[in-house]
XYZ file of C-alpha atoms in Angstrom:
504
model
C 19.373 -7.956 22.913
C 19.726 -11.064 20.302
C 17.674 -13.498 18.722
C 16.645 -16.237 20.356
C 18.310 -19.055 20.261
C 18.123 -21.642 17.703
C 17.584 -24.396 20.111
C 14.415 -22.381 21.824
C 11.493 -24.006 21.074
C 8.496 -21.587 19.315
C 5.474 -22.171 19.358
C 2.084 -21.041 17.173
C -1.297 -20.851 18.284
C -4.111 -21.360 15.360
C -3.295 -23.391 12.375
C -5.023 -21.491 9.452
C -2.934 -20.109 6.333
C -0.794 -17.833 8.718
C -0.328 -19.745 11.735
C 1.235 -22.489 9.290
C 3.076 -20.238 7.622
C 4.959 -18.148 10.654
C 4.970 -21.957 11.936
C 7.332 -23.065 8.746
C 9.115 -19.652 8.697
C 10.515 -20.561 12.450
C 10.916 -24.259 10.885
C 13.072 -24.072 8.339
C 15.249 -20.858 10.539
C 15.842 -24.358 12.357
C 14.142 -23.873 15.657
C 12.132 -26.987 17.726
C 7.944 -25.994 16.558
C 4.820 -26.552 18.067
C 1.582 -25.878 16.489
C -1.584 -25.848 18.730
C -5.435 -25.031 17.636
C -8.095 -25.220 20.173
C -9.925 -27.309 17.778
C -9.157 -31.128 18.076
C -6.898 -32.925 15.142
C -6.371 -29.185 13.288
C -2.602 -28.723 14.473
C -2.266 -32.546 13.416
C -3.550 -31.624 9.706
C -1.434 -28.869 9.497
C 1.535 -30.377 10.605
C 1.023 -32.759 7.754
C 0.346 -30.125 5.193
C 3.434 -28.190 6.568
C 5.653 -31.168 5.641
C 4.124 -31.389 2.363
C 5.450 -28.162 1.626
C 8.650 -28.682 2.971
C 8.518 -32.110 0.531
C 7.735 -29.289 -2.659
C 10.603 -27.263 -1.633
C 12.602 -30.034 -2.369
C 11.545 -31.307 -5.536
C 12.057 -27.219 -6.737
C 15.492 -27.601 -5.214
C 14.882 -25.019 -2.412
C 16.030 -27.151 0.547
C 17.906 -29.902 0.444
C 16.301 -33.538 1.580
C 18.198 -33.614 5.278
C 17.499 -30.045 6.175
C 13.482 -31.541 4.954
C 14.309 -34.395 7.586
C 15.487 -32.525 10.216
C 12.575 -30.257 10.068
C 10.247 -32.624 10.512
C 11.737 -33.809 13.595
C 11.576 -30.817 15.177
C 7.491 -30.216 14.292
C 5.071 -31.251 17.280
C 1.983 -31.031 17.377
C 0.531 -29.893 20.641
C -2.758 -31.431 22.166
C -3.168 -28.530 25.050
C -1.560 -25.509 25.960
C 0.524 -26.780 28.623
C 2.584 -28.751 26.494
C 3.831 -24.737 25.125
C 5.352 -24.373 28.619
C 8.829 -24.425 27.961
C 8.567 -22.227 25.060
C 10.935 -18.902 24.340
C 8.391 -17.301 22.121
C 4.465 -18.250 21.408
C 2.868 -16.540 18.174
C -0.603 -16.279 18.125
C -2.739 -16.139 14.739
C -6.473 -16.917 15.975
C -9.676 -15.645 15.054
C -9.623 -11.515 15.173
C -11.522 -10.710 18.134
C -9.895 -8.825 21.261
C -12.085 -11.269 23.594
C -10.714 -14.084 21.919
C -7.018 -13.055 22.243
C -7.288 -11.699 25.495
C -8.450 -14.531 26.767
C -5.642 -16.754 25.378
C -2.910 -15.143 26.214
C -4.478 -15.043 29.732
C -4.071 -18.683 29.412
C -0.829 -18.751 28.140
C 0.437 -16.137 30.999
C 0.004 -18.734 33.623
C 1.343 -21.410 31.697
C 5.222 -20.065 30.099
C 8.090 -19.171 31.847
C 8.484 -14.936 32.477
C 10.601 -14.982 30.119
C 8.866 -15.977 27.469
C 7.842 -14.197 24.713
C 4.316 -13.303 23.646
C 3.566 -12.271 20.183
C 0.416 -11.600 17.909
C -0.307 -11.316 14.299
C -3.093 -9.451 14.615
C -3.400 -7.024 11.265
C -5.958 -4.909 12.648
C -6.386 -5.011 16.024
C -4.633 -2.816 19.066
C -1.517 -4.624 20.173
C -1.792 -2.418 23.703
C -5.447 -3.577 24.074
C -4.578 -7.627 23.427
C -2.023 -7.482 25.891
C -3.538 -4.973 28.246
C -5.458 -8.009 29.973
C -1.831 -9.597 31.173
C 0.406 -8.923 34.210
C 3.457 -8.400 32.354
C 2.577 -6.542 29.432
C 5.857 -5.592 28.613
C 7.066 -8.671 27.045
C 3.872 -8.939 24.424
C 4.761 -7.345 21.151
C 3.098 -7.690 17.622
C 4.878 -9.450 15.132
C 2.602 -8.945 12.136
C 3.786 -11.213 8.857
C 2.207 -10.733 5.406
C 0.452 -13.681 3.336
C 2.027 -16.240 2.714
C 4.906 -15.848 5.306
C 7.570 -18.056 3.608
C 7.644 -16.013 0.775
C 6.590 -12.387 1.618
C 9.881 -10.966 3.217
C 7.933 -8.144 5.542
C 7.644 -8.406 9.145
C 5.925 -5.268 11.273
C 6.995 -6.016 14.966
C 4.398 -2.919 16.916
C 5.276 -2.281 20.244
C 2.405 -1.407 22.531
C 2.291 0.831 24.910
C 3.315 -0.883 27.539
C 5.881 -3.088 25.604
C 9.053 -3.312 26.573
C 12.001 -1.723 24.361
C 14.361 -5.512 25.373
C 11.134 -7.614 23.751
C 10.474 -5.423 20.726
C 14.214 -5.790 20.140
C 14.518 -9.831 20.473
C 11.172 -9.844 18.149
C 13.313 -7.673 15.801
C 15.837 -9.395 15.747
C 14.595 -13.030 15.829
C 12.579 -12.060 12.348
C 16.044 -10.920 11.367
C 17.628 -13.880 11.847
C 14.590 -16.178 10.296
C 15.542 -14.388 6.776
C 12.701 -11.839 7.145
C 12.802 -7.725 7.037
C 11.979 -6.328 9.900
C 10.826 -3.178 10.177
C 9.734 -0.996 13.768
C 6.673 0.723 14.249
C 4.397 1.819 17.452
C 1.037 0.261 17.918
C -1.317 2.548 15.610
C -4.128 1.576 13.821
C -3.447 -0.755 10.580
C 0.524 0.014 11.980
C 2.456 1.447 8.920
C 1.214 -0.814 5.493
C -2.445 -1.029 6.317
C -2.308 2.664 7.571
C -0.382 4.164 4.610
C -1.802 1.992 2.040
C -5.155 3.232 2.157
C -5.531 6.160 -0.128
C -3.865 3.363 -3.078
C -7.458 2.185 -3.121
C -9.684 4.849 -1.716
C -8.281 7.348 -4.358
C -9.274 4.814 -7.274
C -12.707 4.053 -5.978
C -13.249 7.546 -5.860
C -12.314 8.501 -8.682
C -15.093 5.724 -9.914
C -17.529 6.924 -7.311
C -17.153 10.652 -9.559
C -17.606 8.649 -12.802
C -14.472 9.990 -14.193
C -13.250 6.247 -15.456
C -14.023 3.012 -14.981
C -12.073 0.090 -12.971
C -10.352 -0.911 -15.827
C -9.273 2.704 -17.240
C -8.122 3.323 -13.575
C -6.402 0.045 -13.021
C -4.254 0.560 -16.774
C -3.500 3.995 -15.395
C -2.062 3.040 -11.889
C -0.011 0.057 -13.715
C 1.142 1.290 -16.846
C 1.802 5.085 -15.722
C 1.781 4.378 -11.954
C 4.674 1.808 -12.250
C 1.962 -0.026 -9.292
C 1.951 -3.783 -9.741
C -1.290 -4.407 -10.150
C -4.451 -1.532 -9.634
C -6.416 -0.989 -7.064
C -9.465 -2.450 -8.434
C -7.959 -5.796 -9.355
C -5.905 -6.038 -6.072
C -9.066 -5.587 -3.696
C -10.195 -8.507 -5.774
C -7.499 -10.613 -5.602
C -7.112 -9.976 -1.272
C -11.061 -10.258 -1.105
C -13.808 -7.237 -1.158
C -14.946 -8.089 2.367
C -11.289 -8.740 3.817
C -10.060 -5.255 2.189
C -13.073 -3.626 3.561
C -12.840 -4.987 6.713
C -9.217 -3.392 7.323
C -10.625 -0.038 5.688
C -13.348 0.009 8.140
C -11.658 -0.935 11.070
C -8.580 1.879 10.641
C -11.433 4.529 9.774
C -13.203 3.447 13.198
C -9.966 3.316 15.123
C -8.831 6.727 14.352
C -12.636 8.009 15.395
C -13.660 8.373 12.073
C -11.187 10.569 10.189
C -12.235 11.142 6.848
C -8.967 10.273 5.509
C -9.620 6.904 5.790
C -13.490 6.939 4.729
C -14.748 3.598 3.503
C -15.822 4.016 0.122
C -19.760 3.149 -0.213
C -19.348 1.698 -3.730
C -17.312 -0.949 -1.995
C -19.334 -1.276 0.047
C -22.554 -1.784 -2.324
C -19.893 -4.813 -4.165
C -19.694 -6.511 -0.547
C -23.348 -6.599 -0.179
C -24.163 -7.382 -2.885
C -21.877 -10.930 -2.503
C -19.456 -10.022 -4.881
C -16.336 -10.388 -3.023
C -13.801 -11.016 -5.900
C -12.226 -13.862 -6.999
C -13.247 -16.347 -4.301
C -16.632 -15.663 -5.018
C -16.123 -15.652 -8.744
C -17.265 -11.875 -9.455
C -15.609 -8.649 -7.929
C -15.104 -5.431 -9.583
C -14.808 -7.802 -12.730
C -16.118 -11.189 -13.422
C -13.866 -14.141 -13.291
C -16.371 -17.125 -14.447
C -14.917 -19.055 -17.284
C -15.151 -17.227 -20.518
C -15.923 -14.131 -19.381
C -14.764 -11.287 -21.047
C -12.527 -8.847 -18.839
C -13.184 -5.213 -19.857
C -10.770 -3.210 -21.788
C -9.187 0.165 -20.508
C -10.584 3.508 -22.417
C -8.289 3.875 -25.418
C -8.396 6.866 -27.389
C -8.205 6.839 -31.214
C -5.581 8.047 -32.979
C -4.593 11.307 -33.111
C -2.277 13.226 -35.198
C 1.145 14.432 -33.454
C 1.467 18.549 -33.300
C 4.236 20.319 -35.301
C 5.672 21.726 -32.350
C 5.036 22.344 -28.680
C 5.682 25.385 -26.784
C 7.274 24.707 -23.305
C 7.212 27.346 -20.963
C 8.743 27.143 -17.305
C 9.752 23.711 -17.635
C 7.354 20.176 -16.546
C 8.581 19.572 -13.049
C 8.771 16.138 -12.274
C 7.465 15.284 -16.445
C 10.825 17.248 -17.157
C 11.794 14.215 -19.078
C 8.877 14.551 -21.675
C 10.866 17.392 -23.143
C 13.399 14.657 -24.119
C 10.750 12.462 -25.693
C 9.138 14.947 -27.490
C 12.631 15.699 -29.560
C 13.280 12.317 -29.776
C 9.625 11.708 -31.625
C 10.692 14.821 -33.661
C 8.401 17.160 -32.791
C 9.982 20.609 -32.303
C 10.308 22.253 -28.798
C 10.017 25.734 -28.285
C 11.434 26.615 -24.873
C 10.256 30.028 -23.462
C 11.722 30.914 -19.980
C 8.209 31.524 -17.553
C 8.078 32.583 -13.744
C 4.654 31.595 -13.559
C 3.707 27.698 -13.727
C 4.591 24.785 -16.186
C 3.093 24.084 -19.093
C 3.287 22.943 -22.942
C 1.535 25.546 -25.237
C -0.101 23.028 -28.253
C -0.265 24.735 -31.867
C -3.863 25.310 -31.762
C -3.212 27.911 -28.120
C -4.726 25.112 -26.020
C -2.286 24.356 -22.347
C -1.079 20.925 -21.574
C -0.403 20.673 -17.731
C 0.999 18.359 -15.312
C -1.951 17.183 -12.807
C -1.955 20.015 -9.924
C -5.396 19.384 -8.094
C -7.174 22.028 -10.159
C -9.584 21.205 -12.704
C -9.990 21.611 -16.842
C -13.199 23.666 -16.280
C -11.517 26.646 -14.433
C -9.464 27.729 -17.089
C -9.994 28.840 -20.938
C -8.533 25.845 -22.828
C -6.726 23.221 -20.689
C -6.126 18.945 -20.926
C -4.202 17.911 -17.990
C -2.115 14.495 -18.081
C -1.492 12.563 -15.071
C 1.486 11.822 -13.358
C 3.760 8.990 -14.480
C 6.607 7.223 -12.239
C 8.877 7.039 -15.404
C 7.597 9.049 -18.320
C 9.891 7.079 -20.687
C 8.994 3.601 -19.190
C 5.327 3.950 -18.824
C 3.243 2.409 -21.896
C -0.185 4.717 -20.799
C -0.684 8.572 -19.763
C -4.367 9.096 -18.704
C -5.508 12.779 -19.723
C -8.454 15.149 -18.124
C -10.255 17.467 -20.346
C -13.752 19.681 -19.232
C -16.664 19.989 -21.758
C -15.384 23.351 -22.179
C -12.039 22.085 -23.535
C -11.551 22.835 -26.825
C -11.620 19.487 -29.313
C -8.566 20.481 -31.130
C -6.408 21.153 -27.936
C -7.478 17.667 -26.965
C -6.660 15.943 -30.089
C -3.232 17.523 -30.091
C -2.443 16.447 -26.487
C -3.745 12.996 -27.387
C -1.673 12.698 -30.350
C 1.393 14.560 -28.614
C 2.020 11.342 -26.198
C 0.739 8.926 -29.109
C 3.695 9.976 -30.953
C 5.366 9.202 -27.639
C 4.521 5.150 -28.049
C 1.758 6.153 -25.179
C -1.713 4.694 -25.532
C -3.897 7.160 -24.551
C -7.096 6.827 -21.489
C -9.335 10.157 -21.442
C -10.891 10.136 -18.152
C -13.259 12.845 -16.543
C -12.527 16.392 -15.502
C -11.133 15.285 -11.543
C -8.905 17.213 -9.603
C -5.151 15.040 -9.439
C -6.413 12.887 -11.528
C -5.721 9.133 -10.557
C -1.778 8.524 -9.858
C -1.067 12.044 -9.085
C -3.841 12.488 -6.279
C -2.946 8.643 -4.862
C 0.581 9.533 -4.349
C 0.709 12.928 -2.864
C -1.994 11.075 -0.484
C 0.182 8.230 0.351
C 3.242 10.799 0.758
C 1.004 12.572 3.077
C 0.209 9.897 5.396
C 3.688 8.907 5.286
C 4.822 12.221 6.483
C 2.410 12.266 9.085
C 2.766 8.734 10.488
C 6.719 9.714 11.033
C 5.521 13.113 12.951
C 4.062 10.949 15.000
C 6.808 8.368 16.187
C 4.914 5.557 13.955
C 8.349 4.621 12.295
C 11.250 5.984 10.511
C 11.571 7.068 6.859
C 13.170 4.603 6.276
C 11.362 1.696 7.716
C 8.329 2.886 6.108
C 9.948 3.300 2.545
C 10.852 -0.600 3.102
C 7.762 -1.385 4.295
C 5.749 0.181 1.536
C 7.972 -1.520 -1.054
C 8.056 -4.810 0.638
C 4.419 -5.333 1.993
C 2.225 -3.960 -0.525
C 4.903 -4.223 -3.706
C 4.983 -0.499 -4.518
C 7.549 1.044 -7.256
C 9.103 3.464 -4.808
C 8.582 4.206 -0.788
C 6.787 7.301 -0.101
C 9.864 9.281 0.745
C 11.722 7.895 -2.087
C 8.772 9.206 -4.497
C 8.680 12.619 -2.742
C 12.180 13.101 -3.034
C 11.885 12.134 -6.668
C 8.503 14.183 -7.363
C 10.517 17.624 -5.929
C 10.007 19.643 -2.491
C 6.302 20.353 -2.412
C 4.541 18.699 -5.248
C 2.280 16.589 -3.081
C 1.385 19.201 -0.904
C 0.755 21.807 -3.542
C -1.441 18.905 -5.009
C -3.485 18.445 -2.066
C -3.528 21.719 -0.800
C -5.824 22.655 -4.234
C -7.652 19.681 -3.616
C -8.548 20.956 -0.420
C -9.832 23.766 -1.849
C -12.002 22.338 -3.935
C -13.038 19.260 -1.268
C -13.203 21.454 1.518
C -14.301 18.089 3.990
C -10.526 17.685 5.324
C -10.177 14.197 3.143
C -7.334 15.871 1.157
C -6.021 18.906 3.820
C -2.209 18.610 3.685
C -1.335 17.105 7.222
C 0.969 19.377 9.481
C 3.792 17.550 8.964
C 3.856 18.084 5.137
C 2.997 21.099 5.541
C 6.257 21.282 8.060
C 8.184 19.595 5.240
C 7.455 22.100 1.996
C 7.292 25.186 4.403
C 11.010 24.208 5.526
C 11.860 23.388 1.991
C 10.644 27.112 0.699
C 12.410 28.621 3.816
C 15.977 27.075 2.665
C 15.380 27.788 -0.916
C 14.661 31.629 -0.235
C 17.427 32.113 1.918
C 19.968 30.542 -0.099
C-alpha cells in the first residue's frame, strides 16, 4: 500500500495550532487542502495565517516564491462538511472529548467516499473508542503529530483495534512521503511518547516531593549529567502545568490506575494553585520580568584526594577511571568479585547510584549516573547524616578536580538520572512485550518526540545487561507499592542476559 496521491485532496477538521499545522504539512508535500472548523470565519483566519507562514518561509529562504504560489492555490477553505466529500484522507484535530469526535466522524462517514481515509490527532484519547461509533472502523487510524507539525519530524500513526493493517500502512506511508518519521504503534494509552515519557517527570517531582533537591538542583542534574535537553521541571513549564497534567492523569486513569504512572500531588498543588508555567507567568519558577531564576545547589570547593582505590571496576562510570589519571590523581586498581566502588583516602566508598541508600552502610556518598562522564559539566552526589564529612569532601573534590561542579542532594534511592532512566528503560521494555511497537520505533520515537540523548534501548545497551533492573529491583525493595517493581519483560531481558553469560 502507497501514499496517497499527490493530487488527492486532504482535508483538516479544527483550525487551532495543530489543525493548521498538519494542514501546512500536507500543503507544502503539495497536495489540494481544505481546512474546516465548525465555528463560522475560523478556517478563513487560518487559511490567512497559514499563508503568512508560507510568506516567512520565504523571506528565510525555505521555499521558494512559486512553490509559496502554488500553495496557496491549492488552500480552500471549507464552509460545511460536505464540501470534504471528495476527499482521500480527513484529519481531525478538535476539541478532546470522545463525544465530540464521535460525533464528527459520524458526520463525516456519511459524507466521503469508502475509501476515504479517517484520521485523528488525538494525544490522549482511545483511537478504538473514537472510531468505534463508525460502520467501517477499519479505515480510521490515529495519526498523532507533535507541536508545531512543520517542524517537529515525529508522527505516531496507532492502529485501533479494529483498524485495518492496508489504512495504517497508507497513513504510514503518506507521513513518509510529507517529510515526516513515522513510526507504528497499537492504540494504548498516551501510545509510545506520552506512555514512555512519564517517569522523565514523575521521577523529578518525586524526588522534590522527598525534599532531596530542589527544581533547579534537579533540572542542572538531568541536563548537565543527564545529557536531557532541558529538565523536567522547566519542560512541564514550558508545555503548560495543566496540559502536562492532563496527559499524566489521563494515562494513569486509562491503565486503571497503575501506580507507575501516579500523578504527582505537588503538581498538582502548582495547577491549583494557577500557576501553570509560562503562559501564566509563574510555574515551578517565576518568569515575570526581572525575576530572579534560582540557582542549582553548588557545593564549595573541595580539595582533590591523593589517590583513589578502585576495586571491581565502575560499570557504566568505567570511564571515570580515565579522568581521574588524567586530573593526576593516582588509581589504585584492586581486582574485587563483589560490587564496584572507589575506596577515598580517608576509608569512605564512592558508588555508582544502585537504588540503595547512604544510610544502610558504614561510610558511603553515591554519585549519580551521567550519559557521558567526560561530557557532562555536573555529577549530583547522595550522602546520609551518617556519612562521614571527610568521605564527602573527598568525593566532592574527586569530580571537582574532574572540571565537575558539584550538586549534593538528599539521601534517595537512584538518585535523579539513574532512577529516571532505568524507569523509562522499563516501560520501554514492557510496552514492546506487549506489541506497542518495535525497539526500534520506540528508540526513534523517544529521540524524536520528546528530544532525548539516546532511545531507551540504545541507553540500556549502553548502561550494560541489567543495570536498570538491578536499579529498580532495590528500589522495590525499599518502595514496596509496585511504582518501581521491574516489569516482566525486563525482568525477561536481564534473566536471559545472566543465562547466556553463565553458560558461556
Amino acid at each position: 500500500m502507497t501514499a496517497l496521491d499527490l493530487s488527492s485532496p486532504v482535508a483538516v477538521v479544527g483550525t487551532g495550532t495543530m489543525g493548521q499545522g498538519i494542514a501546512q504539512v500536507a500543503l507544502v508535500a503539495g497536495h489540494p487542502v481544505r481546512l474546516y472548523d465548525a465555528v463560522p470565519g475560523r478556517a478563513r483566519d487560518a487559511a490567512e495565517a497559514i499563508g503568512a507562514r508560507l510568506d516567512r518561509l520565504v523571506d528565510k529562504g525555505r521555499l521558494s516564491a512559486g512553490d509559496r504560489d502554488a500553495a496557496r492555490a491549492r488552500l480552500t477553505p471549507a464552509d460545511g462538511l460536505a464540501e470534504l466529500a471528495d476527499c482521500a484522507l480527513v484529519v481531525e484535530a478538535v476539541l478532546e472529548r470522545l463525544d465530540v469526535k464521535q460525533r464528527l466522524f459520524g458526520e463525516l462517514e456519511e459524507i466521503v467516499a469508502e475509501d476515504c481515509l479517517l484520521a485523528t490527532n488525538t494525544s490522549s484519547l482511545s483511537v478504538t473508542a473514537i472510531g468505534g461509533a463508525l460502520r467501517h472502523p477499519g479505515r480510521f487510524v490515529g495519526l498523532h503529530f507533535f507541536n508545531p507539525a512543520p517542524l517537529l519530524p515525529l508522527v505516531e500513526v496507532v492502529s485501533g483495534f479494529a483498524t485495518d493493517v492496508t489504512s495504517a500502512t497508507r497513513a504510514y506511508e503518506t507521513a513518509r512521503a510529507w517529510g515526516k518519521t513515522p513510526v507504528a504503534c497499537a492504540d494504548t494509552p498516551g501510545f509510545i511518547v506520552n506512555r514512555i515519557a512519564r517517569p522523565f517527570y514523575a521521577e523529578a517531582f518525586a524526588v522534590y516531593e522527598a525534599q532531596a533537591a530542589d527544581p533547579a538542583t534537579i533540572d542542572a542534574v538531568l541536563r548537565e549529567s543527564g545529557g536531557f535537553r532541558m529538565g523536567a521541571f522547566e519542560l512541564t513549564d514550558l508545555i503548560g502545568q495543566d496540559v502536562n497534567e492532563s496527559v499524566t492523569h489521563s494515562v494513569w486513569q486509562s491503565f486503571f490506575q497503575d501506580v507507575r504512572f501516579t500523578p504527582s500531588l505537588a503538581q498538582r498543588r502548582l495547577v491549583e494553585s494557577g500557576r501553570l508555567g509560562r503562559k501564566s507567568g509563574h510555574g515551578w519558577y517565576d518568569y515575570a520580568e526581572g525575576a530572579d531564576r534560582p540557582e542549582p545547589h553548588t557545593a564549595d570547593k573541595e580539595r582533590p584526594p591523593a589517590h583513589v582505590v578502585a576495586e571491581g571496576g565502575l560499570g557504566p562510570a568505567a570511564e571515570l577511571l580515565t579522568l581521574i589519571r588524567e586530573a593526576g590523581i593516582e588509581v589504585r586498581e584492586e581486582d574485587e568479585d563483589q560490587g564496584t566502588r572507589l575506596v577515598l583516602p580517608g576509608g569512605g566508598d564512592l558508588v555508582l547510584a544502585d537504588g540503595q541508600t547512604s544510610a544502610e552502610f558504614r561510610d558511603v556518598v553515591y554519585f549519580d549516573l551521567a550519559l557521558d562522564y567526560r561530557a557532562a559539566t555536573r555529577i549530583a552526589l547522595s550522602a546520609s547524616q551518617d556519612t562521614s564529612p571527610r568521605t564527602l569532601a573527598e568525593a566532592t573534590g574527586l569530580f571537582q578536580a574532574l572540571g565537575k561542579d558539584v550538586s549534593v542532594i538528599g539521601d534517595v534511592p537512584g538518585m535523579i538520572v539513574a532512577r529516571t532512566v532505568a524507569r523509562i528503560i522499563d516501560l520501554a521494555h514492557d510496552a514492546v512485550a506487549k506489541g506497542v511497537a518495535t525497539e526500534e520505533d520506540i528508540d526513534t520515537a523517544m529521540r524524536l518526540g520528546v528530544n532525548y540523548p539516546l532511545g531507551p534501548f540504545e541507553w540500556g545497551r549502553r548502561l550494560g545487561r541489567d543495570f536498570a533492573f538491578d536499579i529498580l529491583d532495590e528500589m522495590h525493595e525499599r518502595d514496596p507499592s509496585g511504582r518501581y517493581a521491574p516489569s516482566l519483560a525486563l525482568y525477561r531481558h536481564a534473566y536471559a542476559n545472566d543465562r547466556r553469560e553463565s553458560t558461556s
